[in-house]
Amino acid sequence: MKKLSFIALVLFSTLSIISCKKFLTVVPKTQMPQNVLFSTEGGFKDALTGAYIQMKESGLYGLAMTQTTMEYLTSSWDVTNNTTEQRIGLFNYADAGVEGSLEGIYAKEYAVIASLNAILGQIDARKDVFTTPGMYETIKSECLAMRAYCHFDVLRLFGPIPVTTDAGNMLPYVTKLSTMPNPKITFDQFKQALLKDLAEAELLVKDIDPITQYSLAQLRSPSQTSVFNPADTYMAYRYLRLNYYAIKGIQARAYLWFNDKDKAYECAKLLIEAKNTDGSPKFRLGTSADMTAQDYVLTAEHIFGLYDFNMYAKFTTNYNGGILKKGTSATTITNQLYGNTGTDIREANLWELITLANQAKCYITKKYKVVEKPTNIAADFKQIPMIRISEMYLIAAEVAPLAEGQAYWATFRQSRNISTSILPTDPLQRSLEVVKEFRKEFYAEGQSFFAYKRINAPKANFLFAPSAATLNYLIPVPKTDAVN
């Protein structure tokens, strides 16, 4: 095991394979002594950039947590018989291939957390190296928020069903880089640690984050001739980082998971009502015009997204190559998913029938279809959506007082060009109705399994669940977990 005086510099190289026995330890290929790396403000910035690069690896949010493994759990893609992908959709967690896929996610989430803890373990003691106003607060806030984001997804994936927390795994909430195993804690203890990180992250940047003062367009174009001219462009492009509003978005998700409906609504409402200085919405719901402009991922909705240089290549391989596909006729997507509305902008714009090299036809989503070399930054849509404003509308629709929830529901459905329906008065039926939209809205974003698990949705409400599947939301912690 490497000495803790070294941490991974994944900005310059990828992590080497992490031993199953060392999930909470980073073993890097390229190393730099901490006293050198953290001797300058630039070193802290590089280390945090490295953590973002870890997040968007294919084994995490670059594919597994958004488009592949998490979507196989909800049978979003056609699969071949007797494959790991099929067994994931059958919830066969004892299968070696399934174990390996889920174990990889667990390991990589904690590897990101370890990198963040390396930064957080040094930042207060070395606060004097920061010379740019607000940089210390920003970097520390982003580290805390990212640590919470990763822990929260570990909890959602491997933790208990939140409506029945007496059954299910206990998990470690890791706040220090250490060679010693970290103790597993109760659901409530995990909740408190998560909310503490988010509260501290929020307090650090609430009054200084440029995203609260400038529009997304202005943040995208920093210059001496622009309204937005930061002393350090590291403070630009805040929508690609865990900014103040992203923290509120994680809080909205977390409070919803913990069934604190009032606070979930409070956070979602703050984001929906966030305004630019000219009174326009900070984050607006996407429209058919965005899709006409080939912004299928609806970047105007992104409260937090990850920029993926490889999105074009991934789309070419996984979607155009027919690896991630669903159905061979319009029935599967148009009828089963969208209800054959004939108007839904997702139904009309996000899917296409392609012919593969073997002449077979299949439907693929265009959500991640991008131009390889866009002509300008405004036309560069290579963003993996991590938190979107549409999710905040759906959270508000579910948990706000009924009349207010109905108004958010109507606004959301209007943006998708579908007729407004009346939300049920019964809380569970209301949740089930909203989750139907989650299924449509976050296809290929890895959110549907969490939506179903949160309310312990029965199989009858689990769209595309195989007839042979026995629904099971309780995923075992990997057998080789280092904290056992």
CSV table of C-alpha atoms in Angstrom, one decimal, residues 69-452:
chain,number,residue,atom,x,y,z
A,69,THR,CA,-25.1,-0.6,-15.8
A,70,MET,CA,-27.8,1.5,-14.2
A,71,GLU,CA,-29.9,1.3,-17.4
A,72,TYR,CA,-29.5,-2.4,-17.6
A,73,LEU,CA,-31.0,-2.6,-14.1
A,74,THR,CA,-34.2,-1.1,-15.6
A,75,SER,CA,-34.0,-3.1,-18.8
A,76,SER,CA,-33.7,0.0,-20.9
A,77,TRP,CA,-31.7,-1.8,-23.6
A,78,ASP,CA,-32.2,-5.0,-25.5
A,79,VAL,CA,-29.8,-7.7,-24.3
A,80,THR,CA,-28.5,-11.0,-25.5
A,81,ASN,CA,-29.6,-14.1,-23.6
A,82,ASN,CA,-27.2,-15.5,-21.0
A,83,THR,CA,-25.1,-12.4,-20.7
A,84,THR,CA,-24.1,-10.2,-17.8
A,85,GLU,CA,-26.4,-7.5,-19.1
A,86,GLN,CA,-29.4,-9.7,-19.1
A,87,ARG,CA,-28.6,-11.0,-15.6
A,88,ILE,CA,-28.4,-7.4,-14.3
A,89,GLY,CA,-31.9,-6.8,-15.6
A,90,LEU,CA,-33.0,-10.0,-13.9
A,91,PHE,CA,-31.6,-8.7,-10.6
A,92,ASN,CA,-29.3,-11.8,-10.4
A,93,TYR,CA,-26.9,-10.2,-8.0
A,94,ALA,CA,-25.2,-13.6,-7.2
A,95,ASP,CA,-23.9,-13.9,-10.8
A,96,ALA,CA,-20.2,-13.3,-11.0
A,97,GLY,CA,-20.5,-10.9,-14.0
A,98,VAL,CA,-23.2,-8.9,-12.2
A,99,GLU,CA,-21.1,-8.8,-9.0
A,100,GLY,CA,-18.1,-7.5,-11.0
A,101,SER,CA,-20.1,-4.7,-12.7
A,102,LEU,CA,-21.6,-3.5,-9.4
A,103,GLU,CA,-18.3,-4.0,-7.5
A,104,GLY,CA,-16.6,-1.8,-10.1
A,105,ILE,CA,-19.0,1.1,-9.4
A,106,TYR,CA,-18.6,0.7,-5.7
A,107,ALA,CA,-14.8,0.8,-6.0
A,108,LYS,CA,-14.7,3.8,-8.3
A,109,GLU,CA,-17.1,5.8,-6.2
A,110,TYR,CA,-14.9,5.3,-3.1
A,111,ALA,CA,-11.8,6.0,-5.2
A,112,VAL,CA,-13.2,9.5,-6.1
A,113,ILE,CA,-14.0,10.0,-2.4
A,114,ALA,CA,-10.4,9.1,-1.5
A,115,SER,CA,-9.1,11.7,-3.9
A,116,LEU,CA,-11.4,14.3,-2.4
A,117,ASN,CA,-10.4,13.4,1.1
A,118,ALA,CA,-6.8,13.9,0.2
A,119,ILE,CA,-7.6,17.4,-0.8
A,120,LEU,CA,-9.8,18.1,2.2
A,121,GLY,CA,-7.2,16.7,4.5
A,122,GLN,CA,-4.8,19.5,3.4
A,123,ILE,CA,-6.8,22.5,2.4
A,124,ASP,CA,-7.4,24.1,5.8
A,125,ALA,CA,-3.8,23.7,6.9
A,126,ARG,CA,-2.6,25.3,3.6
A,127,LYS,CA,-5.2,28.0,3.3
A,128,ASP,CA,-2.4,30.6,3.0
A,129,VAL,CA,-1.4,29.3,-0.5
A,130,PHE,CA,-4.7,30.6,-2.0
A,131,THR,CA,-4.3,34.0,-3.6
A,132,THR,CA,-7.4,34.3,-5.7
A,133,PRO,CA,-10.4,35.7,-3.8
A,134,GLY,CA,-13.0,32.9,-3.2
A,135,MET,CA,-10.8,30.1,-4.6
A,136,TYR,CA,-10.3,28.4,-1.2
A,137,GLU,CA,-14.0,28.5,-0.5
A,138,THR,CA,-14.9,27.3,-4.0
A,139,ILE,CA,-12.5,24.3,-4.0
A,140,LYS,CA,-13.4,23.2,-0.5
A,141,SER,CA,-17.1,23.5,-1.3
A,142,GLU,CA,-16.8,21.5,-4.5
A,143,CYS,CA,-14.9,18.8,-2.7
A,144,LEU,CA,-17.5,18.5,0.0
A,145,ALA,CA,-20.4,18.5,-2.5
A,146,MET,CA,-18.7,15.9,-4.7
A,147,ARG,CA,-18.0,13.7,-1.7
A,148,ALA,CA,-21.7,14.0,-0.8
A,149,TYR,CA,-22.8,13.3,-4.4
A,150,CYS,CA,-20.7,10.1,-4.6
A,151,HIS,CA,-21.7,8.9,-1.2
A,152,PHE,CA,-25.4,9.5,-2.0
A,153,ASP,CA,-25.2,7.4,-5.1
A,154,VAL,CA,-23.5,4.6,-3.1
A,155,LEU,CA,-26.4,4.9,-0.6
A,156,ARG,CA,-29.1,4.9,-3.3
A,157,LEU,CA,-27.5,1.9,-5.1
A,158,PHE,CA,-26.3,-0.3,-2.2
A,159,GLY,CA,-28.3,1.0,0.8
A,160,PRO,CA,-31.8,0.2,2.1
A,161,ILE,CA,-35.1,1.0,0.4
A,162,PRO,CA,-35.8,4.4,2.1
A,163,VAL,CA,-39.3,3.5,3.1
A,164,THR,CA,-38.1,0.4,4.9
A,165,THR,CA,-34.6,1.2,6.3
A,166,ASP,CA,-34.6,-1.5,8.8
A,167,ALA,CA,-33.6,-3.9,6.0
A,168,GLY,CA,-30.6,-3.4,3.9
A,169,ASN,CA,-26.9,-2.7,4.1
A,170,MET,CA,-25.0,-0.3,6.4
A,171,LEU,CA,-22.3,1.6,4.5
A,172,PRO,CA,-19.3,3.7,5.4
A,173,TYR,CA,-19.3,7.5,5.1
A,174,VAL,CA,-15.6,8.2,4.5
A,175,THR,CA,-14.2,11.6,5.5
A,176,LYS,CA,-10.5,10.9,5.9
A,177,LEU,CA,-7.8,9.3,3.8
A,178,SER,CA,-6.7,6.3,5.8
A,179,THR,CA,-5.2,2.9,5.5
A,180,MET,CA,-7.6,1.6,8.1
A,181,PRO,CA,-11.0,0.1,7.3
A,182,ASN,CA,-13.9,2.6,7.8
A,183,PRO,CA,-16.8,1.6,10.0
A,184,LYS,CA,-20.2,1.0,8.5
A,185,ILE,CA,-22.8,3.2,10.0
A,186,THR,CA,-26.6,3.3,10.3
A,187,PHE,CA,-28.9,4.8,7.7
A,188,ASP,CA,-29.6,7.8,10.0
A,189,GLN,CA,-25.9,8.4,10.7
A,190,PHE,CA,-25.1,8.2,7.0
A,191,LYS,CA,-27.9,10.7,6.3
A,192,GLN,CA,-26.6,13.2,8.9
A,193,ALA,CA,-23.0,13.0,7.5
A,194,LEU,CA,-24.3,13.5,4.0
A,195,LEU,CA,-26.5,16.5,4.9
A,196,LYS,CA,-23.6,18.0,7.0
A,197,ASP,CA,-21.3,17.9,4.0
A,198,LEU,CA,-23.9,19.6,1.8
A,199,ALA,CA,-24.7,22.3,4.4
A,200,GLU,CA,-21.0,23.2,4.8
A,201,ALA,CA,-20.5,23.2,1.0
A,202,GLU,CA,-23.5,25.5,0.6
A,203,LEU,CA,-22.4,27.9,3.3
A,204,LEU,CA,-18.9,28.3,1.7
A,205,VAL,CA,-20.1,29.6,-1.7
A,206,LYS,CA,-23.7,30.8,-1.2
A,207,ASP,CA,-22.6,34.5,-1.5
A,208,ILE,CA,-19.6,34.2,-3.8
A,209,ASP,CA,-20.4,31.7,-6.6
A,210,PRO,CA,-20.4,33.4,-10.0
A,211,ILE,CA,-23.3,31.3,-11.1
A,212,THR,CA,-25.6,33.2,-8.7
A,213,GLN,CA,-24.6,36.5,-10.4
A,214,TYR,CA,-24.2,35.6,-14.1
A,215,SER,CA,-26.2,33.7,-16.6
A,216,LEU,CA,-25.1,30.3,-18.1
A,217,ALA,CA,-24.3,32.1,-21.4
A,218,GLN,CA,-22.1,34.7,-19.6
A,219,LEU,CA,-20.3,32.0,-17.7
A,220,ARG,CA,-19.7,30.2,-21.0
A,221,SER,CA,-17.9,33.3,-22.5
A,222,PRO,CA,-15.5,34.9,-20.0
A,223,SER,CA,-13.4,37.7,-21.5
A,224,GLN,CA,-12.1,41.2,-21.0
A,225,THR,CA,-14.9,42.5,-23.3
A,226,SER,CA,-17.6,40.4,-21.6
A,227,VAL,CA,-19.8,41.3,-18.6
A,228,PHE,CA,-18.1,38.3,-17.0
A,229,ASN,CA,-14.4,38.8,-16.7
A,230,PRO,CA,-13.1,36.7,-13.7
A,231,ALA,CA,-9.6,37.1,-12.4
A,232,ASP,CA,-9.1,33.4,-13.0
A,233,THR,CA,-11.1,31.5,-15.7
A,234,TYR,CA,-11.2,28.6,-13.3
A,235,MET,CA,-14.2,30.4,-11.9
A,236,ALA,CA,-16.0,30.3,-15.3
A,237,TYR,CA,-18.1,27.4,-16.7
A,238,ARG,CA,-19.7,26.9,-13.3
A,239,TYR,CA,-22.5,24.7,-14.7
A,240,LEU,CA,-19.8,22.1,-15.3
A,241,ARG,CA,-18.8,22.1,-11.6
A,242,LEU,CA,-20.6,21.4,-8.4
A,243,ASN,CA,-21.8,25.0,-8.0
A,244,TYR,CA,-24.1,26.5,-5.4
A,245,TYR,CA,-27.2,25.6,-7.3
A,246,ALA,CA,-26.0,22.0,-7.8
A,247,ILE,CA,-25.6,21.7,-4.1
A,248,LYS,CA,-29.3,22.7,-3.7
A,249,GLY,CA,-30.1,20.1,-6.3
A,250,ILE,CA,-28.3,17.4,-4.4
A,251,GLN,CA,-30.1,18.5,-1.3
A,252,ALA,CA,-33.5,18.3,-3.1
A,253,ARG,CA,-32.7,14.7,-4.2
A,254,ALA,CA,-31.4,13.8,-0.7
A,255,TYR,CA,-34.4,15.2,1.2
A,256,LEU,CA,-36.7,13.4,-1.2
A,257,TRP,CA,-34.9,10.2,-0.5
A,258,PHE,CA,-35.1,10.8,3.2
A,259,ASN,CA,-38.8,11.6,2.9
A,260,ASP,CA,-38.4,15.1,4.1
A,261,LYS,CA,-40.9,16.5,1.6
A,262,ASP,CA,-41.0,20.1,2.9
A,263,LYS,CA,-37.3,20.5,2.6
A,264,ALA,CA,-37.2,18.7,-0.8
A,265,TYR,CA,-39.8,21.1,-2.1
A,266,GLU,CA,-38.0,24.1,-0.6
A,267,CYS,CA,-34.8,23.3,-2.5
A,268,ALA,CA,-36.5,22.4,-5.7
A,269,LYS,CA,-38.5,25.6,-5.6
A,270,LEU,CA,-35.4,27.7,-5.0
A,271,LEU,CA,-33.9,26.3,-8.2
A,272,ILE,CA,-37.1,26.7,-10.3
A,273,GLU,CA,-37.4,30.3,-9.2
A,274,ALA,CA,-33.7,31.2,-9.6
A,275,LYS,CA,-33.3,34.2,-11.9
A,276,ASN,CA,-30.7,36.0,-13.8
A,277,THR,CA,-30.2,39.8,-13.3
A,278,ASP,CA,-32.5,40.4,-16.3
A,279,GLY,CA,-35.3,38.4,-14.7
A,280,SER,CA,-35.0,35.4,-17.0
A,281,PRO,CA,-34.8,31.9,-15.5
A,282,LYS,CA,-31.4,30.7,-14.4
A,283,PHE,CA,-32.3,27.3,-15.7
A,284,ARG,CA,-35.1,26.9,-18.2
A,285,LEU,CA,-37.0,23.8,-19.3
A,286,GLY,CA,-35.9,22.6,-22.8
A,287,THR,CA,-38.2,22.8,-25.8
A,288,SER,CA,-38.5,21.3,-29.3
A,289,ALA,CA,-36.4,24.3,-30.5
A,290,ASP,CA,-33.5,23.0,-28.5
A,291,MET,CA,-33.8,19.6,-30.1
A,292,THR,CA,-34.1,21.2,-33.6
A,293,ALA,CA,-30.7,22.8,-32.8
A,294,GLN,CA,-29.5,19.3,-32.0
A,295,ASP,CA,-29.2,20.0,-28.3
A,296,TYR,CA,-30.8,16.6,-27.5
A,297,VAL,CA,-29.3,16.6,-24.0
A,298,LEU,CA,-31.0,20.0,-23.2
A,299,THR,CA,-28.0,21.8,-21.8
A,300,ALA,CA,-30.1,24.8,-20.8
A,301,GLU,CA,-31.6,22.5,-18.1
A,302,HIS,CA,-28.2,21.4,-16.7
A,303,ILE,CA,-27.7,22.6,-13.1
A,304,PHE,CA,-24.6,20.4,-13.1
A,305,GLY,CA,-23.2,18.5,-16.1
A,306,LEU,CA,-19.9,16.8,-16.9
A,307,TYR,CA,-18.1,17.8,-20.1
A,308,ASP,CA,-17.3,14.6,-22.0
A,309,PHE,CA,-14.7,15.1,-24.8
A,310,ASN,CA,-15.4,11.5,-25.9
A,311,MET,CA,-19.2,11.8,-26.3
A,312,TYR,CA,-19.1,11.7,-30.1
A,313,ALA,CA,-17.0,8.5,-30.1
A,314,LYS,CA,-19.1,6.9,-27.4
A,315,PHE,CA,-22.3,7.6,-29.3
A,316,THR,CA,-20.8,6.2,-32.5
A,317,THR,CA,-19.7,3.0,-30.8
A,318,ASN,CA,-22.6,2.4,-28.4
A,319,TYR,CA,-25.6,3.8,-30.1
A,320,ASN,CA,-24.9,3.9,-33.9
A,321,GLY,CA,-23.1,0.6,-33.4
A,322,GLY,CA,-26.2,-1.0,-32.0
A,323,ILE,CA,-24.9,-1.9,-28.6
A,324,LEU,CA,-27.4,0.3,-26.7
A,325,LYS,CA,-30.7,-0.1,-28.5
A,326,LYS,CA,-34.4,-0.7,-27.6
A,327,GLY,CA,-36.9,-2.4,-29.9
A,328,THR,CA,-37.2,-2.9,-33.6
A,329,SER,CA,-40.5,-1.2,-34.1
A,330,ALA,CA,-42.2,1.9,-32.9
A,331,THR,CA,-44.4,-0.1,-30.5
A,332,THR,CA,-41.7,-0.4,-27.8
A,333,ILE,CA,-40.7,3.3,-27.5
A,334,THR,CA,-43.6,5.2,-29.0
A,335,ASN,CA,-46.4,3.2,-27.4
A,336,GLN,CA,-45.0,1.7,-24.2
A,337,LEU,CA,-42.7,4.5,-23.1
A,338,TYR,CA,-44.5,7.6,-24.3
A,339,GLY,CA,-48.0,6.5,-24.7
A,340,ASN,CA,-48.2,7.3,-28.4
A,341,THR,CA,-49.0,11.0,-27.8
A,342,GLY,CA,-48.0,12.1,-31.2
A,343,THR,CA,-46.8,15.4,-29.7
A,344,ASP,CA,-44.3,14.7,-26.9
A,345,ILE,CA,-41.0,16.4,-28.0
A,346,ARG,CA,-39.0,13.4,-26.5
A,347,GLU,CA,-41.1,10.9,-28.5
A,348,ALA,CA,-40.7,13.0,-31.7
A,349,ASN,CA,-37.1,14.0,-31.4
A,350,LEU,CA,-35.0,11.7,-29.2
A,351,TRP,CA,-35.3,8.3,-31.0
A,352,GLU,CA,-34.5,7.1,-34.5
A,353,LEU,CA,-34.7,3.8,-36.3
A,354,ILE,CA,-31.3,2.8,-37.7
A,355,THR,CA,-30.0,-0.1,-39.9
A,356,LEU,CA,-27.0,-1.9,-38.6
A,357,ALA,CA,-24.2,-3.4,-40.6
A,358,ASN,CA,-26.0,-6.8,-40.6
A,359,GLN,CA,-29.1,-5.0,-42.0
A,360,ALA,CA,-31.0,-5.5,-38.7
A,361,LYS,CA,-33.1,-2.5,-37.7
A,362,CYS,CA,-33.3,-1.1,-34.2
A,363,TYR,CA,-34.3,2.0,-32.2
A,364,ILE,CA,-31.6,4.1,-30.5
A,365,THR,CA,-31.8,7.3,-28.5
A,366,LYS,CA,-30.2,10.4,-29.9
A,367,LYS,CA,-29.8,12.0,-26.4
A,368,TYR,CA,-26.0,11.8,-26.7
A,369,LYS,CA,-25.7,12.5,-30.4
A,370,VAL,CA,-23.4,15.4,-30.8
A,371,VAL,CA,-21.3,17.1,-33.5
A,372,GLU,CA,-17.7,15.9,-33.3
A,373,LYS,CA,-16.2,19.4,-33.9
A,374,PRO,CA,-18.8,22.1,-33.2
A,375,THR,CA,-18.2,25.5,-34.7
A,376,ASN,CA,-18.4,27.4,-31.4
A,377,ILE,CA,-18.8,26.7,-27.7
A,378,ALA,CA,-22.5,27.6,-27.8
A,379,ALA,CA,-23.0,24.7,-30.1
A,380,ASP,CA,-20.9,22.3,-28.1
A,381,PHE,CA,-23.4,20.0,-26.3
A,382,LYS,CA,-21.0,17.3,-25.0
A,383,GLN,CA,-22.4,17.4,-21.5
A,384,ILE,CA,-23.4,14.4,-19.4
A,385,PRO,CA,-26.5,15.6,-17.4
A,386,MET,CA,-25.9,15.1,-13.7
A,387,ILE,CA,-28.7,17.3,-12.3
A,388,ARG,CA,-31.4,19.0,-14.4
A,389,ILE,CA,-34.1,21.5,-13.7
A,390,SER,CA,-36.7,19.1,-15.1
A,391,GLU,CA,-36.0,16.9,-12.1
A,392,MET,CA,-36.7,19.8,-9.8
A,393,TYR,CA,-40.1,20.4,-11.5
A,394,LEU,CA,-40.9,16.7,-11.0
A,395,ILE,CA,-39.8,16.7,-7.4
A,396,ALA,CA,-42.0,19.8,-6.8
A,397,ALA,CA,-44.9,18.1,-8.5
A,398,GLU,CA,-44.6,15.2,-6.2
A,399,VAL,CA,-44.1,16.8,-2.8
A,400,ALA,CA,-45.5,20.3,-3.0
A,401,PRO,CA,-49.0,21.0,-1.6
A,402,LEU,CA,-51.3,19.5,-4.2
A,403,ALA,CA,-52.4,22.7,-5.9
A,404,GLU,CA,-48.8,24.0,-6.2
A,405,GLY,CA,-47.7,20.5,-7.3
A,406,GLN,CA,-50.3,20.5,-10.0
A,407,ALA,CA,-49.0,23.8,-11.3
A,408,TYR,CA,-45.5,22.5,-11.6
A,409,TRP,CA,-46.8,19.3,-13.2
A,410,ALA,CA,-48.6,21.4,-15.8
A,411,THR,CA,-45.6,23.6,-16.6
A,412,PHE,CA,-43.4,20.5,-17.0
A,413,ARG,CA,-45.8,18.7,-19.3
A,414,GLN,CA,-46.4,21.8,-21.4
A,415,SER,CA,-42.6,22.0,-21.9
A,416,ARG,CA,-42.8,18.5,-23.3
A,417,ASN,CA,-45.8,19.3,-25.4
A,418,ILE,CA,-48.2,16.9,-23.8
A,419,SER,CA,-51.6,17.4,-22.3
A,420,THR,CA,-51.9,18.2,-18.6
A,421,SER,CA,-53.3,15.5,-16.4
A,422,ILE,CA,-54.7,15.7,-12.9
A,423,LEU,CA,-52.3,14.4,-10.2
A,424,PRO,CA,-53.9,11.9,-7.8
A,425,THR,CA,-54.6,13.0,-4.3
A,426,ASP,CA,-53.3,9.8,-2.7
A,427,PRO,CA,-49.6,10.4,-2.0
A,428,LEU,CA,-48.4,6.9,-3.3
A,429,GLN,CA,-50.5,7.2,-6.4
A,430,ARG,CA,-49.1,10.7,-7.0
A,431,SER,CA,-45.6,9.4,-6.6
A,432,LEU,CA,-46.2,6.6,-9.0
A,433,GLU,CA,-47.7,9.0,-11.6
A,434,VAL,CA,-44.6,11.3,-11.3
A,435,VAL,CA,-42.2,8.3,-11.6
A,436,LYS,CA,-43.8,7.5,-15.0
A,437,GLU,CA,-42.4,10.8,-16.2
A,438,PHE,CA,-39.0,10.1,-14.5
A,439,ARG,CA,-38.8,7.0,-16.6
A,440,LYS,CA,-39.4,9.0,-19.8
A,441,GLU,CA,-37.4,12.0,-18.9
A,442,PHE,CA,-34.2,10.4,-17.6
A,443,TYR,CA,-33.9,7.5,-20.0
A,444,ALA,CA,-30.1,6.8,-20.5
A,445,GLU,CA,-29.3,9.0,-17.5
A,446,GLY,CA,-29.2,6.3,-14.8
A,447,GLN,CA,-32.0,7.8,-12.6
A,448,SER,CA,-34.9,5.5,-13.1
A,449,PHE,CA,-33.8,2.6,-10.9
A,450,PHE,CA,-33.4,5.1,-8.0
A,451,ALA,CA,-36.9,6.6,-8.7
A,452,TYR,CA,-38.4,3.1,-8.5
